[in-house]
């Protein structure tokens, strides 16, 4: 077995600005490895003007347009000059897969359209027309996009939920899909002091911008049924709060500096995440890392971060306000349980979402595929 | 070239599947602990779909989703074939992935055969675990003595012989299994140590004051001797007004309706099986643990009870005498024995709190010395080293 001295790697990323976390981590890892020369391709908003898209594809929707542009852009690239291809995102995986017959390829993916459509159909604010449309689209994807990833050697799905969908809907052999891989810098979110439990009641914390999608109104209804000692802290820039009349025990913060967020997490007691539509929710890692017990709605990949009864409660999608009130009241009256779950949260964060593990996993996959 | 010494050994686990899913400590902590020395994958075939692909430490847990198959023999056979195909397809089709160094099988029948095939194609080393005393007995206990069962037993015993011949190491629970399984031919490749029990998860609280709960957990009804336990409890309960008997297990209520007509069920509570974190609570709050089994491997519940520093009462079957030393950390009685002896032992433990405390502490020491989760990892490491040499 011989090691080539210099390996060329091609990275095809969604956008170097958006999806910043994962692409930045991959770039970090590649910079850290010796003997690897990396080239980067990404699709920018300019490309939408550069390439001509047939009108029927424009009419078919955003995804078809994007697929066409990516396909055009990758046309001129000589894939045979590379020893490894790293691709991020569903659409890019489709375009790359056609061209990498003999080259090892790693794919990072945050969600699949089929899983997203399945999730969207549960969303209570959707009209029946949109639900029917999403059903049709899901099956269209399942039929026309089956086996479009057959040349990809390793898939890193962002969540277990996405990995399952890659296997179930797109026919990738399960052995090529790893478990959910997502990470954040845990040192930025230090653990709170568990002994510091004030007697004046507990503070629930909600963080998120799209208030309605993330179940904010539901949370306010839950709060109404809770005893007076429960306070709610909302960190959100949503326009909902420009006109909303909030009860006294709700404190709303707007435009909070990112450096001040760890303090917000540390001063809360329970993190609530009643979201209706979510791929994962990075804010969950922040809450885990700060040592908060989580109460989340089971949708999409949220269940990666919550093990029911271990570090919080995973509520079924159709759980009512009363179910939530019961769980929160239980945690209010059992501070020791809160502390236990909080400690477990930190353990889970270090075990599943630590940056070192994530990086070592990527570099290991790169090295095994290149050898 | 990378240094071969710093590389972790890659292990492929073939496992029927954790009953409550992989996120409970009895399953999860094993692989988190093993991640310090090993990495690899776990293949199972009876899990909910949401657990079909997750990370446990450095292991990846993969499951063949459970579907609603019927229980007829043909359906079961088809299901088995699909499971086998699932495992083989995924293990053998590994483009660009690292090969497995070791394959560990949970039992010598289905997963043992799968392990043999994988060994044939990939050249990995094969370890077979045996967790029962006699395959024939456990089959007839569960499925009766019909013709089909006899054929099944015959066929599997032929394959078992092949698996024993092919594997590189046989892992058994206790010394007693050597005789009952006729393993004398494979003497050179046997390792003996206990199964993983997350002992660090339990707090050593000792026998509590207040209400004295006698705990029993197990299934099935007759083999675990519940029919001895309840009359024995009825004999002594007038003398101990604070005592209470708690039974945990599958189908206990139905079995009690069937066998237990006219039994006095006052101060006896019957519960369905509970999740592991709930079991921990119940285990920690009980006073002593009783297991009057008629047949047994190396019962994990006893190790869990010892980790909580509770006094134990068990029978002289299977691996129980390995765990309970009579008079040191609990009491041993004769298997299938009379009610009176069990009642006497219960009486002794219930009436003397100091004795109960002493027995519990001795049990805790025994667990820390021989059966803790760290010990399991040590034994496992030694076994893998032996196989790799």
XYZ file of C-alpha atoms in Angstrom:
760
model
C 0.000 0.000 0.000
C 1.586 3.262 -1.052
C 0.711 6.710 0.098
C 0.740 9.356 -2.554
C 2.625 12.382 -1.388
C 0.078 14.953 -2.386
C -3.652 14.371 -2.480
C -5.957 16.733 -4.283
C -9.333 17.302 -2.719
C -12.265 19.051 -4.317
C -14.874 20.554 -2.023
C -18.261 21.445 -3.436
C -20.140 23.498 -0.879
C -23.578 24.971 -0.872
C -22.422 28.452 -0.085
C -19.396 29.561 1.833
C -21.448 32.063 3.783
C -24.608 30.147 4.480
C -24.208 26.780 6.160
C -21.137 28.356 7.601
C -20.580 26.025 10.499
C -20.151 22.736 8.674
C -18.195 24.052 5.692
C -15.901 26.020 7.982
C -15.233 22.893 10.056
C -14.440 20.828 6.958
C -12.056 23.556 5.757
C -10.412 23.547 9.192
C -9.919 19.807 9.078
C -8.458 19.881 5.573
C -6.060 22.656 6.550
C -4.915 20.572 9.492
C -4.127 17.490 7.424
C -0.710 17.295 5.785
C -0.357 16.363 2.122
C -3.832 17.517 1.206
C -4.416 20.201 -1.393
C -7.968 21.495 -1.409
C -9.944 23.367 -4.049
C -13.326 24.875 -3.262
C -16.340 25.404 -5.467
C -19.483 27.072 -4.234
C -22.562 28.453 -5.855
C -23.069 32.142 -5.223
C -26.090 34.328 -5.953
C -24.208 35.690 -8.997
C -24.477 32.303 -10.673
C -28.211 32.745 -11.000
C -27.525 35.498 -13.496
C -24.601 33.791 -15.189
C -26.302 30.635 -16.349
C -29.406 30.501 -18.471
C -32.179 28.360 -17.054
C -34.912 26.983 -19.368
C -38.262 28.514 -18.574
C -39.938 25.194 -17.818
C -37.379 24.531 -15.122
C -37.967 27.981 -13.670
C -41.655 27.218 -13.575
C -41.025 23.875 -11.884
C -39.699 25.644 -8.831
C -36.655 26.745 -6.917
C -35.151 23.311 -6.586
C -35.231 22.540 -10.285
C -33.616 25.900 -11.036
C -30.898 25.347 -8.489
C -30.240 21.831 -9.771
C -29.815 23.168 -13.293
C -27.389 25.893 -12.262
C -25.284 23.523 -10.181
C -25.217 21.055 -13.024
C -24.027 23.742 -15.465
C -21.408 24.981 -13.075
C -19.890 21.556 -12.497
C -19.829 20.789 -16.233
C -16.391 22.270 -16.830
C -14.722 20.798 -13.738
C -12.277 17.973 -14.428
C -13.133 15.568 -11.655
C -10.464 13.078 -12.658
C -7.762 15.426 -11.426
C -8.872 14.851 -7.857
C -8.355 11.999 -5.417
C -11.302 12.833 -3.212
C -14.482 14.866 -3.504
C -16.285 16.332 -0.534
C -19.767 17.610 -1.201
C -22.223 19.336 1.036
C -25.937 19.453 0.436
C -28.562 17.380 -1.300
C -28.616 19.153 -4.687
C -24.842 19.161 -4.947
C -24.681 15.474 -4.111
C -27.010 14.800 -7.026
C -24.866 16.793 -9.471
C -21.577 15.337 -8.231
C -22.767 11.747 -8.136
C -23.099 11.659 -11.949
C -19.471 12.641 -12.367
C -17.624 10.659 -9.706
C -17.651 7.102 -10.972
C -14.257 6.004 -9.647
C -13.343 8.774 -7.265
C -14.024 8.431 -3.552
C -16.669 10.867 -2.399
C -17.900 12.045 0.987
C -21.210 13.797 1.330
C -22.482 16.013 4.132
C -26.193 16.527 4.252
C -28.449 18.429 6.588
C -31.824 17.192 5.421
C -33.532 15.435 2.578
C -36.581 16.815 0.726
C -38.643 13.710 1.441
C -38.094 13.897 5.171
C -38.746 17.616 5.103
C -42.026 17.115 3.273
C -43.100 14.444 5.714
C -42.361 16.824 8.540
C -44.154 19.730 6.875
C -47.352 17.765 6.499
C -47.626 17.594 10.259
C -47.411 21.375 10.561
C -50.767 22.575 11.902
C -50.718 25.984 10.141
C -50.569 24.426 6.651
C -53.606 24.364 4.383
C -54.804 21.068 2.886
C -53.677 22.228 -0.568
C -50.063 22.573 0.565
C -50.242 19.252 2.334
C -51.434 17.535 -0.825
C -48.718 19.263 -2.830
C -46.055 18.117 -0.407
C -47.366 14.550 -0.569
C -47.059 14.585 -4.355
C -43.601 16.126 -4.192
C -42.405 13.602 -1.633
C -43.381 10.714 -3.865
C -41.905 12.433 -6.894
C -38.598 12.661 -5.069
C -38.817 9.073 -3.922
C -39.464 7.818 -7.443
C -37.210 10.039 -9.578
C -34.318 10.536 -7.197
C -33.877 6.970 -6.048
C -30.281 5.757 -6.365
C -28.982 9.213 -7.232
C -26.338 8.832 -4.522
C -25.135 5.384 -5.547
C -21.533 6.500 -6.195
C -21.081 8.267 -2.896
C -18.938 6.284 -0.494
C -19.705 7.911 2.804
C -22.544 10.077 4.016
C -22.401 12.255 7.112
C -25.996 13.236 7.805
C -26.495 16.131 10.155
C -29.012 14.198 12.201
C -30.067 10.586 12.623
C -33.390 11.626 11.124
C -31.707 12.693 7.884
C -29.567 9.543 7.811
C -32.664 7.352 8.100
C -34.289 9.164 5.237
C -31.173 8.761 3.045
C -31.376 5.010 3.581
C -35.119 4.668 3.317
C -35.934 7.042 0.478
C -32.759 7.170 -1.582
C -31.557 3.602 -1.364
C -28.073 4.193 0.030
C -26.669 1.062 1.686
C -26.910 1.620 5.402
C -23.263 0.827 5.953
C -22.259 3.994 4.113
C -24.291 6.277 6.354
C -22.908 7.253 9.720
C -24.999 8.399 12.659
C -25.890 12.048 13.064
C -22.852 14.312 13.032
C -23.216 17.892 14.088
C -21.076 19.877 16.467
C -20.620 23.200 18.152
C -17.824 24.739 20.123
C -18.783 23.582 23.600
C -16.209 25.790 25.310
C -18.250 28.809 24.321
C -21.141 27.513 26.398
C -19.820 26.771 29.874
C -21.834 24.663 32.302
C -23.991 26.513 34.773
C -23.714 26.163 38.509
C -26.115 23.421 39.579
C -26.145 24.416 43.242
C -27.477 27.853 42.341
C -31.197 27.225 42.495
C -33.110 30.279 43.538
C -36.264 29.842 45.574
C -38.259 32.434 43.681
C -39.527 29.884 41.146
C -38.016 28.743 37.909
C -37.172 30.429 34.666
C -38.043 28.801 31.379
C -35.969 29.855 28.411
C -37.058 30.136 24.808
C -34.613 31.118 22.063
C -35.619 31.442 18.426
C -36.497 33.934 15.770
C -39.492 32.555 13.923
C -41.858 32.652 16.841
C -44.886 31.015 15.277
C -43.038 28.157 13.566
C -41.111 27.416 16.731
C -44.322 27.087 18.719
C -44.152 30.364 20.619
C -47.930 30.908 20.897
C -48.257 27.364 22.201
C -45.660 28.143 24.826
C -47.547 31.258 25.963
C -50.673 29.119 26.351
C -48.670 26.655 28.443
C -47.410 29.464 30.620
C -50.950 30.613 31.385
C -51.709 27.303 33.030
C -48.522 27.205 35.073
C -48.347 28.528 38.652
C -47.306 32.149 39.163
C -43.769 31.247 40.200
C -42.852 30.110 36.694
C -41.205 32.848 34.635
C -40.507 32.779 30.925
C -37.549 34.389 29.217
C -37.853 34.831 25.453
C -34.901 35.761 23.282
C -36.254 36.570 19.852
C -36.096 39.191 17.123
C -39.467 38.232 15.688
C -41.859 40.967 14.595
C -44.563 39.216 16.643
C -43.290 41.139 19.671
C -43.654 44.574 18.079
C -47.369 44.483 18.737
C -47.851 41.682 21.272
C -49.123 42.282 24.783
C -47.147 39.951 26.977
C -48.071 38.856 30.506
C -46.007 40.260 33.372
C -43.994 37.158 33.963
C -42.651 37.034 30.430
C -39.425 38.887 29.795
C -38.591 39.507 26.186
C -35.087 40.339 24.984
C -34.371 41.639 21.529
C -31.140 41.973 19.555
C -29.084 40.236 22.209
C -25.377 40.207 21.489
C -24.052 36.744 20.698
C -21.444 37.105 23.441
C -24.174 37.603 26.032
C -26.079 34.447 25.112
C -24.069 32.057 27.353
C -25.117 34.201 30.319
C -28.777 33.880 29.294
C -28.472 30.124 29.175
C -26.659 29.960 32.483
C -29.300 31.951 34.312
C -32.222 29.778 33.123
C -33.524 26.553 34.686
C -35.294 24.730 31.864
C -34.962 25.098 28.111
C -38.242 24.716 26.225
C -38.334 24.037 22.506
C -41.970 23.528 21.369
C -41.076 23.839 17.692
C -43.407 22.577 14.971
C -40.887 22.458 12.120
C -37.195 21.954 12.671
C -34.268 20.099 11.155
C -32.261 20.093 14.297
C -32.001 23.409 16.097
C -28.409 24.353 16.940
C -29.773 26.192 19.956
C -30.392 22.781 21.485
C -26.659 22.074 21.573
C -26.134 25.396 23.289
C -28.718 24.483 25.915
C -27.238 21.005 26.380
C -23.766 22.389 26.736
C -24.928 24.881 29.340
C -26.369 22.034 31.363
C -30.074 22.736 31.040
C -32.782 20.066 31.020
C -34.653 20.198 27.711
C -38.342 19.845 26.959
C -38.719 19.525 23.205
C -41.345 18.539 20.715
C -40.463 15.386 18.789
C -40.149 16.609 15.228
C -37.449 16.152 12.621
C -34.010 15.648 14.087
C -34.836 17.238 17.433
C -34.870 13.804 19.054
C -31.084 13.557 18.607
C -30.555 15.998 21.420
C -33.169 14.739 23.881
C -33.332 11.295 25.410
C -36.699 11.082 27.119
C -36.266 10.894 30.880
C -32.482 11.112 30.704
C -31.727 14.736 29.977
C -35.224 16.110 29.544
C -38.541 15.226 28.013
C -39.322 14.519 24.394
C -42.987 15.401 23.899
C -44.978 13.694 21.128
C -45.854 15.918 18.176
C -49.532 16.088 19.092
C -49.026 16.633 22.817
C -51.344 19.228 24.288
C -50.641 22.167 26.587
C -51.677 20.047 29.559
C -49.004 17.442 28.858
C -46.394 20.163 28.816
C -47.743 21.729 32.006
C -47.522 18.364 33.757
C -43.885 17.864 32.818
C -42.858 21.408 33.685
C -44.675 21.276 37.023
C -42.939 18.012 37.820
C -39.558 19.578 37.142
C -40.545 22.663 39.175
C -41.242 20.571 42.224
C -38.156 18.351 41.850
C -34.957 20.422 41.836
C -32.822 17.286 42.231
C -34.348 15.845 39.073
C -33.578 19.111 37.295
C -29.970 18.935 38.385
C -29.650 15.293 37.326
C -31.051 16.008 33.882
C -28.898 19.095 33.522
C -25.757 17.128 34.269
C -26.827 14.439 31.824
C -27.338 17.161 29.218
C -23.731 18.237 29.472
C -22.587 14.590 29.317
C -24.649 14.065 26.178
C -23.281 17.233 24.589
C -19.704 16.173 25.194
C -20.391 12.694 23.944
C -22.343 13.546 20.816
C -21.746 17.123 19.807
C -18.168 17.947 20.691
C -16.044 19.549 18.018
C -13.041 17.244 18.564
C -15.109 14.122 17.926
C -16.616 15.677 14.815
C -13.247 16.670 13.406
C -11.605 13.353 14.170
C -14.490 11.553 12.489
C -14.102 13.620 9.327
C -10.328 13.269 9.156
C -10.629 9.536 9.785
C -13.097 9.164 6.911
C -10.885 11.227 4.603
C -7.807 9.214 5.432
C -9.481 5.837 5.066
C -10.969 6.773 1.719
C -7.709 8.150 0.334
C -5.576 5.207 1.322
C 1.955 4.739 7.390
C -0.157 5.226 10.503
C 1.060 3.644 13.681
C -0.744 0.373 14.095
C -0.504 0.432 17.897
C -2.492 3.606 18.356
C -5.305 2.297 16.153
C -8.353 1.057 17.936
C -9.508 -2.467 17.244
C -12.664 -2.463 15.137
C -15.430 -4.654 16.480
C -18.623 -5.800 14.814
C -21.320 -6.703 17.304
C -24.216 -8.891 16.229
C -26.973 -8.439 18.758
C -30.671 -9.376 18.739
C -31.479 -5.899 20.005
C -32.082 -4.015 23.218
C -35.681 -4.366 24.396
C -36.210 -0.728 25.304
C -34.035 0.813 22.610
C -30.360 1.668 22.665
C -30.609 4.829 24.730
C -31.003 3.139 28.086
C -27.991 2.720 30.341
C -27.960 -1.072 30.320
C -27.119 -0.998 26.633
C -25.690 2.408 25.973
C -23.150 2.562 28.779
C -21.547 -0.688 27.682
C -20.521 0.841 24.390
C -19.598 4.178 25.885
C -17.267 2.305 28.231
C -15.865 0.129 25.444
C -15.262 3.230 23.289
C -12.174 3.924 25.366
C -10.437 0.962 23.787
C -12.449 -0.045 20.743
C -14.563 1.269 17.926
C -16.919 -0.405 15.510
C -20.504 -1.079 14.677
C -23.447 -2.825 16.285
C -25.964 -4.612 14.087
C -29.335 -5.444 15.596
C -32.592 -6.605 14.163
C -35.435 -5.751 16.494
C -35.625 -2.008 17.032
C -37.998 0.842 16.351
C -37.294 2.719 13.155
C -36.103 5.835 14.899
C -33.123 3.909 16.225
C -32.044 2.550 12.863
C -28.781 4.498 12.721
C -27.276 6.336 15.687
C -23.892 6.910 17.282
C -23.034 5.414 20.665
C -19.591 6.696 21.588
C -17.231 5.411 18.905
C -19.697 2.727 17.911
C -22.411 3.115 15.297
C -25.648 1.372 16.165
C -27.576 0.085 13.151
C -30.877 -1.697 13.318
C -33.184 -3.546 10.977
C -36.525 -1.912 11.701
C -39.064 -4.106 13.402
C -42.132 -4.648 11.268
C -45.429 -6.234 12.065
C -44.691 -9.760 11.066
C -46.966 -12.518 12.197
C -45.784 -15.177 14.585
C -46.299 -18.146 12.329
C -43.209 -20.186 11.559
C -43.142 -19.263 7.885
C -43.321 -15.550 8.663
C -40.606 -15.913 11.244
C -38.436 -17.733 8.736
C -38.900 -15.029 6.106
C -38.171 -12.366 8.682
C -34.973 -14.157 9.720
C -33.836 -14.384 6.107
C -34.406 -10.676 5.595
C -32.491 -9.868 8.756
C -29.588 -12.017 7.624
C -29.565 -10.384 4.190
C -29.660 -6.952 5.782
C -26.622 -7.669 7.934
C -24.608 -9.424 5.233
C -25.387 -6.834 2.576
C -24.258 -4.009 4.801
C -21.209 -5.667 6.298
C -19.822 -7.124 3.106
C -20.519 -4.081 0.906
C -18.117 -1.631 2.457
C -16.426 0.432 -0.258
C -13.492 2.322 1.111
C -14.284 1.441 4.686
C -12.084 -0.185 7.209
C -12.471 -3.895 7.716
C -13.564 -5.302 11.019
C -10.931 -7.047 13.112
C -13.282 -8.937 15.400
C -16.880 -10.132 15.124
C -18.747 -10.723 18.393
C -21.971 -12.757 18.272
C -24.566 -12.742 21.006
C -25.630 -16.374 20.641
C -24.281 -19.362 18.698
C -27.356 -19.948 16.531
C -28.553 -17.208 14.212
C -25.940 -14.554 14.867
C -23.268 -17.231 15.222
C -23.973 -18.475 11.722
C -23.958 -14.918 10.398
C -20.630 -14.387 12.121
C -19.225 -17.494 10.441
C -20.213 -16.199 7.014
C -18.670 -12.819 7.746
C -15.508 -14.537 8.958
C -15.393 -16.577 5.774
C -15.532 -13.506 3.546
C -13.569 -10.930 5.502
C -11.183 -12.996 7.588
C -12.193 -11.284 10.830
C -11.779 -13.104 14.139
C -14.968 -14.546 15.592
C -16.095 -14.550 19.213
C -19.298 -16.318 20.252
C -21.069 -15.527 23.509
C -23.195 -18.198 25.151
C -25.666 -16.851 27.662
C -27.748 -19.901 28.564
C -27.077 -23.232 30.200
C -28.775 -25.485 27.734
C -30.273 -24.564 24.407
C -32.606 -27.545 24.491
C -34.064 -26.596 27.875
C -34.655 -22.991 27.007
C -36.323 -23.949 23.719
C -38.669 -26.473 25.333
C -39.504 -24.065 28.154
C -40.557 -21.400 25.702
C -42.085 -23.360 22.818
C -43.142 -26.731 24.239
C -42.071 -30.157 22.950
C -43.700 -30.294 19.537
C -42.156 -32.016 16.547
C -41.182 -28.750 14.909
C -39.378 -27.648 18.048
C -37.478 -30.936 18.117
C -36.418 -30.477 14.510
C -35.358 -26.923 15.261
C -33.303 -28.099 18.219
C -31.639 -30.819 16.167
C -30.782 -28.527 13.266
C -29.456 -25.780 15.523
C -27.348 -28.221 17.508
C -25.666 -29.345 14.303
C -24.972 -25.743 13.334
C -23.848 -24.904 16.858
C -21.143 -27.554 16.570
C -19.944 -25.943 13.358
C -19.973 -22.500 14.935
C -17.952 -23.705 17.939
C -15.423 -25.277 15.591
C -15.143 -22.135 13.477
C -14.976 -19.462 16.130
C -11.762 -18.215 17.688
C -13.086 -17.700 21.177
C -16.141 -18.769 23.180
C -17.322 -16.435 25.923
C -19.401 -17.992 28.687
C -20.858 -16.508 31.832
C -19.925 -18.992 34.544
C -17.860 -22.103 35.061
C -21.020 -24.167 35.365
C -21.762 -23.731 31.685
C -18.727 -25.799 30.642
C -20.317 -29.011 31.827
C -23.884 -28.446 30.776
C -22.871 -27.343 27.276
C -20.189 -30.044 26.766
C -17.506 -27.551 25.906
C -14.592 -29.770 26.967
C -13.398 -30.086 23.376
C -12.939 -26.327 23.067
C -11.221 -25.893 26.428
C -8.381 -23.838 24.920
C -10.624 -21.118 23.547
C -13.002 -20.387 26.414
C -13.185 -17.083 28.280
C -15.311 -16.820 31.411
C -16.656 -13.531 32.640
C -19.948 -11.854 33.452
C -22.161 -9.812 31.176
C -22.078 -6.033 31.291
C -24.170 -4.472 34.069
C -24.067 -0.679 34.505
C -23.201 -0.923 38.194
C -21.977 2.682 38.283
C -25.543 3.745 37.497
C -26.914 2.475 40.810
C -26.411 4.243 44.105
C -25.343 1.941 46.978
C -28.098 3.087 49.316
C -28.433 -0.135 51.290
C -31.637 -1.581 52.756
C -33.863 1.353 53.618
C -35.849 2.014 56.741
C -39.595 2.437 56.861
C -41.621 0.231 54.591
C -39.711 -2.967 53.873
C -40.287 -3.825 50.236
C -39.281 -7.296 49.114
C -38.532 -7.015 45.418
C -38.729 -9.665 42.735
C -38.116 -9.037 39.022
C -38.211 -11.629 36.319
C -40.073 -13.608 33.725
C -41.529 -16.211 33.161
C -43.691 -16.946 36.158
C -43.029 -20.629 36.814
C -39.325 -20.770 35.946
C -38.582 -17.925 38.328
C -40.577 -19.570 41.125
C -43.151 -16.910 41.910
C -45.415 -19.747 43.038
C -43.031 -20.364 45.943
C -42.434 -16.739 46.732
C -46.008 -15.616 47.323
C -46.958 -18.384 49.829
C -43.654 -17.861 51.625
C -44.420 -14.179 51.960
C -47.905 -14.964 53.218
C -46.405 -17.113 55.998
C -44.346 -14.280 57.451
C -46.256 -11.136 56.681
C -48.187 -11.091 59.950
C -44.933 -10.901 61.857
C -43.674 -7.973 59.789
C -46.427 -5.400 59.478
C -44.249 -3.038 57.402
C -43.285 -5.614 54.812
C -44.566 -5.510 51.262
C -43.949 -7.748 48.267
C -43.386 -6.155 44.866
C -43.392 -8.289 41.719
C -42.119 -6.982 38.394
C -42.377 -8.877 35.131
C -44.072 -9.647 31.856
C -47.508 -11.270 31.909
C -47.455 -11.693 35.677
C -51.065 -10.663 36.072
C -52.298 -13.211 33.538
C -50.195 -15.977 35.047
C -51.445 -15.125 38.507
C -55.018 -15.411 37.310
C -54.174 -18.792 35.836
C -52.165 -20.373 38.645
C -52.837 -18.249 41.666
C -56.474 -18.984 42.432
C -57.330 -18.494 46.059
C -53.972 -16.961 46.936
C -53.893 -14.230 49.485
C -52.674 -11.199 47.543
C -52.880 -8.710 50.384
C -49.812 -6.414 50.458
C -48.578 -7.903 47.209
C -48.280 -5.499 44.292
C -47.851 -6.716 40.730
C -46.328 -4.414 38.135
C -45.605 -4.566 34.440
C -41.945 -4.254 33.429
C -40.570 -0.727 33.637
C -37.904 1.317 31.907
C -34.416 1.121 33.243
C -34.406 4.490 34.994
C -37.627 3.556 36.760
C -36.171 0.176 37.704
C -33.284 2.036 39.273
C -35.695 3.940 41.520
C -37.549 0.797 42.520
C -34.340 -1.102 43.085
C -32.863 1.621 45.246
C -35.959 1.943 47.404
C -36.434 -1.770 48.130
C -35.278 -3.588 51.261
C -34.110 -6.927 49.895
C -34.153 -8.809 46.609
C -35.490 -12.358 46.112
C -35.071 -14.606 43.065
C -36.384 -18.160 43.731
C -35.603 -19.365 40.178
C -35.777 -22.889 38.860
C -33.357 -22.184 36.012
C -31.000 -19.294 35.511
C -27.915 -18.023 33.668
C -26.018 -15.325 35.500
C -28.892 -13.057 36.493
C -28.134 -9.413 35.922
C -30.823 -8.263 38.340
C -28.860 -9.813 41.189
C -25.755 -7.837 40.243
C -27.880 -4.703 40.042
C -29.347 -5.403 43.483
C -25.853 -5.991 44.853
C -24.729 -2.678 43.369
C -27.511 -1.054 45.432
C -26.129 -2.871 48.494
C -29.242 -4.963 49.111
C -29.294 -8.400 50.747
C -30.155 -11.208 48.320
C -32.033 -14.491 48.551
C -31.604 -16.926 45.679
C -31.635 -20.589 44.743
C -28.761 -22.936 43.981
C -29.211 -23.039 40.222
C -27.167 -21.813 37.289
C -24.817 -18.997 38.068
C -26.579 -17.830 41.229
C -24.156 -19.645 43.609
C -21.338 -17.677 41.946
C -23.029 -14.442 42.926
C -24.504 -15.305 46.320
C -22.242 -16.701 49.003
C -24.519 -18.182 51.659
C -24.438 -16.044 54.781
C -21.969 -13.543 53.319
C -24.001 -11.358 50.994
C -27.319 -13.179 51.114
C -28.912 -16.581 51.524
C -29.061 -19.565 49.202
C -31.942 -22.049 49.261
C -32.576 -25.261 47.414
C -34.066 -24.910 43.941
C -37.705 -25.944 43.614
C -37.588 -26.157 47.385
C -40.194 -25.836 50.057
C -41.958 -22.689 51.036
C -40.923 -22.881 54.671
C -37.157 -22.472 54.039
C -37.695 -19.378 51.930
C -40.037 -17.979 54.566
C -37.385 -18.563 57.267
C -34.707 -16.764 55.267
C -37.067 -13.865 54.519
C -37.900 -13.706 58.214
C -34.215 -13.590 59.143
C -33.458 -10.744 56.756
C -36.582 -8.750 57.625
C -36.225 -8.996 61.380
C -32.529 -8.114 61.635
C -31.694 -4.760 60.038
C -28.059 -4.933 61.049
C -27.697 -8.305 59.359
C -29.364 -6.943 56.224
C -26.986 -4.007 56.167
C -23.969 -6.270 56.603
C -25.085 -8.590 53.816
C -25.685 -5.621 51.541
C -22.231 -4.171 52.149
C -20.603 -7.540 51.469
C -22.549 -7.689 48.206
C -21.394 -4.220 47.239
C -17.760 -5.216 47.832
C -18.287 -8.348 45.763
C -19.646 -6.272 42.876
C -16.784 -3.798 43.044
C -14.232 -6.612 43.062
C -15.665 -8.900 40.419
C -18.751 -7.706 38.572
C -18.492 -3.958 38.037
C -18.706 -2.313 34.636
C -14.966 -1.497 34.729
C -14.168 -5.149 35.353
C -16.205 -6.093 32.318
C -14.124 -3.795 30.137
C -10.889 -5.241 31.539
C -12.005 -8.801 30.855
C -13.197 -7.829 27.414
C -9.896 -6.190 26.549
C -7.985 -9.276 27.646
C -10.247 -11.479 25.538
C -9.768 -9.327 22.429
C -6.010 -9.337 22.947
C -5.996 -13.122 23.142
C -8.012 -13.347 19.948
C -5.846 -10.903 18.030
C -2.581 -12.689 18.872
